[in-house]
Amino acid sequence: MFIGIDDTDSPNKYCTTYIATLLIEELKNSGYNIDMPKLIRMNPMVKYKTRGNGGVAIHILDELYSKDKEEIKNITIDLVEKYTDFECENTNPGIVFLDEAKYKENREKLTYYYKKVLYDIVSVDYAEKFILKVGGEFIKYKLGRGIIGALGAISSTPPYTYELLAYRKKEMWGKKREIDENSVIKMDKETFPYTFDNYDYENNKVLITPNTPCPVLFGIRGIDAEILLRAKDIIEGEKPERFMIFKTNHGTDVHLRKMNIKDIYPNTGVIVYGKVVEEPRDIEGGHVIFRLSDGTGKIDCVAYEPTKGFRDIIRKLIVGDYVAVYGTVREEPLGINIEKIKILKLEKKYIKDKKCPYCGGTLKAKGKKAGYKCKKCKKSIAYNEIRRIEVERDLKVGFYEVPGSARRHLSKPIQLIDLI
Ligand code: ATP
């Protein structure tokens, strides 16, 4: 039997993964065998997300009688009701139950649903119909929007990475987290490249601790569950009360797909191959924008202010560069919010040689018609005949990414490109 839960927390309180952790503890105490839980992120463009649009799913491995199922449902409902911030307007919990046989029977449909909630925005009604179609059950609280993500978490397929979530004692909730920064750096260095997004070296920022008053003390992400146990022990500071390892889709890029510009629509994730057709420029707010064309259309690509030093890479692009842009599509004005860029081919860059070919003096521009005139020997050179010197590009072919603190949960860091 599968249980999906989503949309229980608010910016002030709780965390859906905490419910999953308590639920697993209770179910194990009642004698059930439970698979590793899943924490699955869905379309990051969903507007009403609290943080990273994540839902959780639990898989009970035993064969169950109806009285077991009733017991499991009751334990789940009690925990969701106890640890939901019902007062927050934006918290609209949902629970989904799906039997093992129905899950197996409908695996293809569920895979379709998983892709749908990664790429698109769907309605509660759509999720409701889908749950009934695959023979599941749902419980909605308030608007019940959580059923969308609850089924999404159940439906997920590989690739997976892992996250170890460590939780605080109740009396610590809301208090400042005391985690030793140097121990995070040490852990990062010792476990690289198998753990990721631990520390942002560009902005000197610890990334494993959340910023909200939720029960999570820290979360360590990696491509191997074993290494997370070792990583956890390197962290110094406040001691966690309990921890749980989740299977996740963090750092996998599963929210992105290759698309032609003509087919792009808002609020989805894309990978677009094309040429730079308008040079990058700075716009209000500290963002940097350039225009990309792939022969089917043109689209703006934006490196936002929080991406900090990454904007300097974007500023160095010139017309003619061939790149692949990875990112999500914002609605108004339509454009790609860049998460990562792969430079495939650099256009040659030239500057005009302002040295007079006759006497070595300096050439001065006199307008397109008159061309250039030497200040020393006074000879003229036509506008198109001035020599051009190739200059070295201050960029290399390959991947460039935003710093860890600006990265989406789903974005694959470059360090994982050849690993998963
Ligand atoms: P939480 O930790 O509570 O899950 P969160 O940041 O993950 O916080 P939610 O509070 O869950 O965000 O809000 C996201 C809401 O969006 C959930 O109700 C979820 O069911 C819903 N949702 C998820 N994917 C989609 C989608 N593709 N289209 C529409 N709604 C979605």
PDB file of N, CA and C in Angstrom, residues 89-158:
ATOM      1  N   GLU A  89      -3.751  30.159   5.304  1.00  0.00           N
ATOM      2  CA  GLU A  89      -4.697  30.150   4.180  1.00  0.00           C
ATOM      3  C   GLU A  89      -4.177  29.284   3.037  1.00  0.00           C
ATOM      4  N   ASN A  90      -2.848  29.298   2.890  1.00  0.00           N
ATOM      5  CA  ASN A  90      -2.216  28.620   1.759  1.00  0.00           C
ATOM      6  C   ASN A  90      -1.929  27.140   2.012  1.00  0.00           C
ATOM      7  N   THR A  91      -2.370  26.652   3.174  1.00  0.00           N
ATOM      8  CA  THR A  91      -2.129  25.235   3.500  1.00  0.00           C
ATOM      9  C   THR A  91      -3.412  24.446   3.272  1.00  0.00           C
ATOM     10  N   ASN A  92      -3.363  23.572   2.295  1.00  0.00           N
ATOM     11  CA  ASN A  92      -4.555  22.824   1.870  1.00  0.00           C
ATOM     12  C   ASN A  92      -4.222  21.347   1.716  1.00  0.00           C
ATOM     13  N   PRO A  93      -4.156  20.627   2.848  1.00  0.00           N
ATOM     14  CA  PRO A  93      -3.605  19.272   2.831  1.00  0.00           C
ATOM     15  C   PRO A  93      -4.399  18.258   2.016  1.00  0.00           C
ATOM     16  N   GLY A  94      -3.670  17.252   1.591  1.00  0.00           N
ATOM     17  CA  GLY A  94      -4.289  16.141   0.884  1.00  0.00           C
ATOM     18  C   GLY A  94      -3.543  14.854   1.185  1.00  0.00           C
ATOM     19  N   ILE A  95      -4.314  13.771   1.316  1.00  0.00           N
ATOM     20  CA  ILE A  95      -3.718  12.443   1.519  1.00  0.00           C
ATOM     21  C   ILE A  95      -4.251  11.538   0.414  1.00  0.00           C
ATOM     22  N   VAL A  96      -3.383  10.677  -0.116  1.00  0.00           N
ATOM     23  CA  VAL A  96      -3.818   9.699  -1.123  1.00  0.00           C
ATOM     24  C   VAL A  96      -3.385   8.310  -0.659  1.00  0.00           C
ATOM     25  N   PHE A  97      -4.299   7.347  -0.771  1.00  0.00           N
ATOM     26  CA  PHE A  97      -3.974   5.944  -0.494  1.00  0.00           C
ATOM     27  C   PHE A  97      -4.128   5.150  -1.786  1.00  0.00           C
ATOM     28  N   LEU A  98      -3.161   4.295  -2.058  1.00  0.00           N
ATOM     29  CA  LEU A  98      -3.247   3.473  -3.271  1.00  0.00           C
ATOM     30  C   LEU A  98      -2.753   2.061  -2.953  1.00  0.00           C
ATOM     31  N   ASP A  99      -3.596   1.083  -3.276  1.00  0.00           N
ATOM     32  CA  ASP A  99      -3.222  -0.318  -3.008  1.00  0.00           C
ATOM     33  C   ASP A  99      -2.126  -0.775  -3.951  1.00  0.00           C
ATOM     34  N   GLU A 100      -1.343  -1.728  -3.431  1.00  0.00           N
ATOM     35  CA  GLU A 100      -0.231  -2.306  -4.194  1.00  0.00           C
ATOM     36  C   GLU A 100      -0.664  -2.782  -5.590  1.00  0.00           C
ATOM     37  N   ALA A 101      -1.779  -3.529  -5.644  1.00  0.00           N
ATOM     38  CA  ALA A 101      -2.231  -4.100  -6.924  1.00  0.00           C
ATOM     39  C   ALA A 101      -2.593  -2.996  -7.908  1.00  0.00           C
ATOM     40  N   LYS A 102      -3.252  -1.972  -7.406  1.00  0.00           N
ATOM     41  CA  LYS A 102      -3.665  -0.850  -8.280  1.00  0.00           C
ATOM     42  C   LYS A 102      -2.433  -0.103  -8.781  1.00  0.00           C
ATOM     43  N   TYR A 103      -1.452   0.034  -7.908  1.00  0.00           N
ATOM     44  CA  TYR A 103      -0.204   0.721  -8.286  1.00  0.00           C
ATOM     45  C   TYR A 103       0.451  -0.020  -9.451  1.00  0.00           C
ATOM     46  N   LYS A 104       0.559  -1.336  -9.313  1.00  0.00           N
ATOM     47  CA  LYS A 104       1.220  -2.145 -10.352  1.00  0.00           C
ATOM     48  C   LYS A 104       0.427  -2.106 -11.652  1.00  0.00           C
ATOM     49  N   GLU A 105      -0.862  -2.259 -11.526  1.00  0.00           N
ATOM     50  CA  GLU A 105      -1.760  -2.282 -12.685  1.00  0.00           C
ATOM     51  C   GLU A 105      -1.697  -0.965 -13.466  1.00  0.00           C
ATOM     52  N   ASN A 106      -1.483   0.127 -12.764  1.00  0.00           N
ATOM     53  CA  ASN A 106      -1.570   1.456 -13.389  1.00  0.00           C
ATOM     54  C   ASN A 106      -0.217   2.151 -13.521  1.00  0.00           C
ATOM     55  N   ARG A 107       0.858   1.370 -13.492  1.00  0.00           N
ATOM     56  CA  ARG A 107       2.188   1.987 -13.466  1.00  0.00           C
ATOM     57  C   ARG A 107       2.388   2.977 -14.621  1.00  0.00           C
ATOM     58  N   GLU A 108       1.962   2.632 -15.803  1.00  0.00           N
ATOM     59  CA  GLU A 108       2.178   3.541 -16.953  1.00  0.00           C
ATOM     60  C   GLU A 108       1.412   4.845 -16.793  1.00  0.00           C
ATOM     61  N   LYS A 109       0.180   4.728 -16.317  1.00  0.00           N
ATOM     62  CA  LYS A 109      -0.644   5.936 -16.110  1.00  0.00           C
ATOM     63  C   LYS A 109       0.013   6.826 -15.056  1.00  0.00           C
ATOM     64  N   LEU A 110       0.560   6.193 -14.025  1.00  0.00           N
ATOM     65  CA  LEU A 110       1.190   6.971 -12.950  1.00  0.00           C
ATOM     66  C   LEU A 110       2.444   7.685 -13.461  1.00  0.00           C
ATOM     67  N   THR A 111       3.179   7.022 -14.342  1.00  0.00           N
ATOM     68  CA  THR A 111       4.370   7.661 -14.916  1.00  0.00           C
ATOM     69  C   THR A 111       3.952   8.891 -15.717  1.00  0.00           C
ATOM     70  N   TYR A 112       2.850   8.764 -16.428  1.00  0.00           N
ATOM     71  CA  TYR A 112       2.323   9.903 -17.194  1.00  0.00           C
ATOM     72  C   TYR A 112       1.972  11.051 -16.221  1.00  0.00           C
ATOM     73  N   TYR A 113       1.331  10.683 -15.105  1.00  0.00           N
ATOM     74  CA  TYR A 113       0.923  11.704 -14.123  1.00  0.00           C
ATOM     75  C   TYR A 113       2.154  12.408 -13.522  1.00  0.00           C
ATOM     76  N   TYR A 114       3.182  11.610 -13.245  1.00  0.00           N
ATOM     77  CA  TYR A 114       4.414  12.187 -12.660  1.00  0.00           C
ATOM     78  C   TYR A 114       4.994  13.249 -13.600  1.00  0.00           C
ATOM     79  N   LYS A 115       5.082  12.917 -14.880  1.00  0.00           N
ATOM     80  CA  LYS A 115       5.614  13.876 -15.861  1.00  0.00           C
ATOM     81  C   LYS A 115       4.719  15.108 -15.914  1.00  0.00           C
ATOM     82  N   LYS A 116       3.433  14.864 -15.862  1.00  0.00           N
ATOM     83  CA  LYS A 116       2.460  15.966 -15.960  1.00  0.00           C
ATOM     84  C   LYS A 116       2.663  16.968 -14.813  1.00  0.00           C
ATOM     85  N   VAL A 117       2.823  16.458 -13.578  1.00  0.00           N
ATOM     86  CA  VAL A 117       2.975  17.395 -12.455  1.00  0.00           C
ATOM     87  C   VAL A 117       4.379  18.004 -12.399  1.00  0.00           C
ATOM     88  N   LEU A 118       5.321  17.409 -13.118  1.00  0.00           N
ATOM     89  CA  LEU A 118       6.649  18.026 -13.201  1.00  0.00           C
ATOM     90  C   LEU A 118       6.652  19.153 -14.227  1.00  0.00           C
ATOM     91  N   TYR A 119       5.982  18.934 -15.362  1.00  0.00           N
ATOM     92  CA  TYR A 119       6.056  19.894 -16.474  1.00  0.00           C
ATOM     93  C   TYR A 119       4.949  20.944 -16.466  1.00  0.00           C
ATOM     94  N   ASP A 120       3.784  20.583 -15.899  1.00  0.00           N
ATOM     95  CA  ASP A 120       2.617  21.458 -16.063  1.00  0.00           C
ATOM     96  C   ASP A 120       1.995  21.871 -14.740  1.00  0.00           C
ATOM     97  N   ILE A 121       0.985  22.719 -14.844  1.00  0.00           N
ATOM     98  CA  ILE A 121       0.200  23.105 -13.674  1.00  0.00           C
ATOM     99  C   ILE A 121      -1.150  22.391 -13.840  1.00  0.00           C
ATOM    100  N   VAL A 122      -1.548  21.636 -12.827  1.00  0.00           N
ATOM    101  CA  VAL A 122      -2.815  20.911 -12.947  1.00  0.00           C
ATOM    102  C   VAL A 122      -3.776  21.354 -11.841  1.00  0.00           C
ATOM    103  N   SER A 123      -5.046  20.991 -11.988  1.00  0.00           N
ATOM    104  CA  SER A 123      -6.054  21.413 -11.002  1.00  0.00           C
ATOM    105  C   SER A 123      -6.330  20.276 -10.013  1.00  0.00           C
ATOM    106  N   VAL A 124      -6.971  20.625  -8.898  1.00  0.00           N
ATOM    107  CA  VAL A 124      -7.346  19.618  -7.894  1.00  0.00           C
ATOM    108  C   VAL A 124      -8.316  18.628  -8.543  1.00  0.00           C
ATOM    109  N   ASP A 125      -9.185  19.156  -9.380  1.00  0.00           N
ATOM    110  CA  ASP A 125     -10.168  18.329 -10.065  1.00  0.00           C
ATOM    111  C   ASP A 125      -9.485  17.272 -10.948  1.00  0.00           C
ATOM    112  N   TYR A 126      -8.432  17.715 -11.633  1.00  0.00           N
ATOM    113  CA  TYR A 126      -7.670  16.795 -12.498  1.00  0.00           C
ATOM    114  C   TYR A 126      -7.085  15.662 -11.646  1.00  0.00           C
ATOM    115  N   ALA A 127      -6.496  16.027 -10.502  1.00  0.00           N
ATOM    116  CA  ALA A 127      -5.874  15.018  -9.626  1.00  0.00           C
ATOM    117  C   ALA A 127      -6.929  14.058  -9.085  1.00  0.00           C
ATOM    118  N   GLU A 128      -8.069  14.634  -8.692  1.00  0.00           N
ATOM    119  CA  GLU A 128      -9.156  13.827  -8.129  1.00  0.00           C
ATOM    120  C   GLU A 128      -9.588  12.745  -9.121  1.00  0.00           C
ATOM    121  N   LYS A 129      -9.782  13.178 -10.359  1.00  0.00           N
ATOM    122  CA  LYS A 129     -10.237  12.230 -11.398  1.00  0.00           C
ATOM    123  C   LYS A 129      -9.167  11.168 -11.643  1.00  0.00           C
ATOM    124  N   PHE A 130      -7.914  11.619 -11.622  1.00  0.00           N
ATOM    125  CA  PHE A 130      -6.809  10.681 -11.886  1.00  0.00           C
ATOM    126  C   PHE A 130      -6.721   9.633 -10.777  1.00  0.00           C
ATOM    127  N   ILE A 131      -6.875  10.089  -9.533  1.00  0.00           N
ATOM    128  CA  ILE A 131      -6.794   9.160  -8.389  1.00  0.00           C
ATOM    129  C   ILE A 131      -7.893   8.095  -8.511  1.00  0.00           C
ATOM    130  N   LEU A 132      -9.085   8.539  -8.869  1.00  0.00           N
ATOM    131  CA  LEU A 132     -10.190   7.584  -9.001  1.00  0.00           C
ATOM    132  C   LEU A 132      -9.941   6.632 -10.171  1.00  0.00           C
ATOM    133  N   LYS A 133      -9.368   7.188 -11.250  1.00  0.00           N
ATOM    134  CA  LYS A 133      -9.083   6.363 -12.433  1.00  0.00           C
ATOM    135  C   LYS A 133      -8.103   5.222 -12.115  1.00  0.00           C
ATOM    136  N   VAL A 134      -7.124   5.510 -11.243  1.00  0.00           N
ATOM    137  CA  VAL A 134      -6.152   4.453 -10.910  1.00  0.00           C
ATOM    138  C   VAL A 134      -6.577   3.645  -9.674  1.00  0.00           C
ATOM    139  N   GLY A 135      -7.789   3.888  -9.216  1.00  0.00           N
ATOM    140  CA  GLY A 135      -8.331   3.072  -8.122  1.00  0.00           C
ATOM    141  C   GLY A 135      -7.832   3.479  -6.748  1.00  0.00           C
ATOM    142  N   GLY A 136      -7.438   4.740  -6.589  1.00  0.00           N
ATOM    143  CA  GLY A 136      -6.966   5.213  -5.281  1.00  0.00           C
ATOM    144  C   GLY A 136      -8.072   5.889  -4.491  1.00  0.00           C
ATOM    145  N   GLU A 137      -7.714   6.300  -3.280  1.00  0.00           N
ATOM    146  CA  GLU A 137      -8.654   7.048  -2.432  1.00  0.00           C
ATOM    147  C   GLU A 137      -7.969   8.322  -2.007  1.00  0.00           C
ATOM    148  N   PHE A 138      -8.745   9.352  -1.731  1.00  0.00           N
ATOM    149  CA  PHE A 138      -8.104  10.586  -1.262  1.00  0.00           C
ATOM    150  C   PHE A 138      -8.891  11.220  -0.134  1.00  0.00           C
ATOM    151  N   ILE A 139      -8.175  12.010   0.665  1.00  0.00           N
ATOM    152  CA  ILE A 139      -8.826  12.814   1.696  1.00  0.00           C
ATOM    153  C   ILE A 139      -8.360  14.241   1.474  1.00  0.00           C
ATOM    154  N   LYS A 140      -9.319  15.164   1.373  1.00  0.00           N
ATOM    155  CA  LYS A 140      -8.967  16.576   1.160  1.00  0.00           C
ATOM    156  C   LYS A 140      -9.332  17.369   2.407  1.00  0.00           C
ATOM    157  N   TYR A 141      -8.455  18.274   2.783  1.00  0.00           N
ATOM    158  CA  TYR A 141      -8.774  19.221   3.844  1.00  0.00           C
ATOM    159  C   TYR A 141      -8.784  20.600   3.202  1.00  0.00           C
ATOM    160  N   LYS A 142      -9.701  21.446   3.592  1.00  0.00           N
ATOM    161  CA  LYS A 142      -9.868  22.780   2.989  1.00  0.00           C
ATOM    162  C   LYS A 142      -9.957  22.626   1.463  1.00  0.00           C
ATOM    163  N   LEU A 143      -9.099  23.287   0.675  1.00  0.00           N
ATOM    164  CA  LEU A 143      -9.202  23.151  -0.782  1.00  0.00           C
ATOM    165  C   LEU A 143      -8.671  21.791  -1.261  1.00  0.00           C
ATOM    166  N   GLY A 144      -7.935  21.124  -0.386  1.00  0.00           N
ATOM    167  CA  GLY A 144      -7.434  19.782  -0.702  1.00  0.00           C
ATOM    168  C   GLY A 144      -6.405  19.743  -1.811  1.00  0.00           C
ATOM    169  N   ARG A 145      -5.741  20.861  -2.040  1.00  0.00           N
ATOM    170  CA  ARG A 145      -4.775  20.926  -3.148  1.00  0.00           C
ATOM    171  C   ARG A 145      -3.645  19.899  -3.001  1.00  0.00           C
ATOM    172  N   GLY A 146      -3.390  19.532  -1.763  1.00  0.00           N
ATOM    173  CA  GLY A 146      -2.298  18.588  -1.482  1.00  0.00           C
ATOM    174  C   GLY A 146      -2.441  17.248  -2.185  1.00  0.00           C
ATOM    175  N   ILE A 147      -3.650  16.886  -2.622  1.00  0.00           N
ATOM    176  CA  ILE A 147      -3.784  15.576  -3.292  1.00  0.00           C
ATOM    177  C   ILE A 147      -3.001  15.557  -4.609  1.00  0.00           C
ATOM    178  N   ILE A 148      -2.774  16.747  -5.199  1.00  0.00           N
ATOM    179  CA  ILE A 148      -2.006  16.805  -6.466  1.00  0.00           C
ATOM    180  C   ILE A 148      -0.600  16.264  -6.215  1.00  0.00           C
ATOM    181  N   GLY A 149       0.049  16.828  -5.223  1.00  0.00           N
ATOM    182  CA  GLY A 149       1.422  16.438  -4.923  1.00  0.00           C
ATOM    183  C   GLY A 149       1.505  15.072  -4.238  1.00  0.00           C
ATOM    184  N   ALA A 150       0.439  14.711  -3.492  1.00  0.00           N
ATOM    185  CA  ALA A 150       0.439  13.412  -2.803  1.00  0.00           C
ATOM    186  C   ALA A 150       0.493  12.288  -3.839  1.00  0.00           C
ATOM    187  N   LEU A 151      -0.304  12.411  -4.897  1.00  0.00           N
ATOM    188  CA  LEU A 151      -0.252  11.381  -5.953  1.00  0.00           C
ATOM    189  C   LEU A 151       1.051  11.512  -6.748  1.00  0.00           C
ATOM    190  N   GLY A 152       1.526  12.739  -6.912  1.00  0.00           N
ATOM    191  CA  GLY A 152       2.789  12.964  -7.625  1.00  0.00           C
ATOM    192  C   GLY A 152       3.938  12.217  -6.952  1.00  0.00           C
ATOM    193  N   ALA A 153       3.970  12.278  -5.627  1.00  0.00           N
ATOM    194  CA  ALA A 153       5.057  11.615  -4.880  1.00  0.00           C
ATOM    195  C   ALA A 153       4.948  10.096  -5.024  1.00  0.00           C
ATOM    196  N   ILE A 154       3.729   9.575  -4.974  1.00  0.00           N
ATOM    197  CA  ILE A 154       3.537   8.120  -5.144  1.00  0.00           C
ATOM    198  C   ILE A 154       3.973   7.700  -6.549  1.00  0.00           C
ATOM    199  N   SER A 155       3.654   8.543  -7.550  1.00  0.00           N
ATOM    200  CA  SER A 155       3.868   8.181  -8.971  1.00  0.00           C
ATOM    201  C   SER A 155       5.309   8.220  -9.444  1.00  0.00           C
ATOM    202  N   SER A 156       6.192   8.869  -8.689  1.00  0.00           N
ATOM    203  CA  SER A 156       7.536   9.156  -9.197  1.00  0.00           C
ATOM    204  C   SER A 156       8.288   7.911  -9.639  1.00  0.00           C
ATOM    205  N   THR A 157       9.205   8.112 -10.565  1.00  0.00           N
ATOM    206  CA  THR A 157      10.045   7.033 -11.103  1.00  0.00           C
ATOM    207  C   THR A 157      11.508   7.491 -11.015  1.00  0.00           C
ATOM    208  N   PRO A 158      12.496   6.571 -11.179  1.00  0.00           N
ATOM    209  CA  PRO A 158      13.904   6.991 -11.172  1.00  0.00           C
ATOM    210  C   PRO A 158      14.166   7.998 -12.298  1.00  0.00           C
TER     211      PRO A 158
END
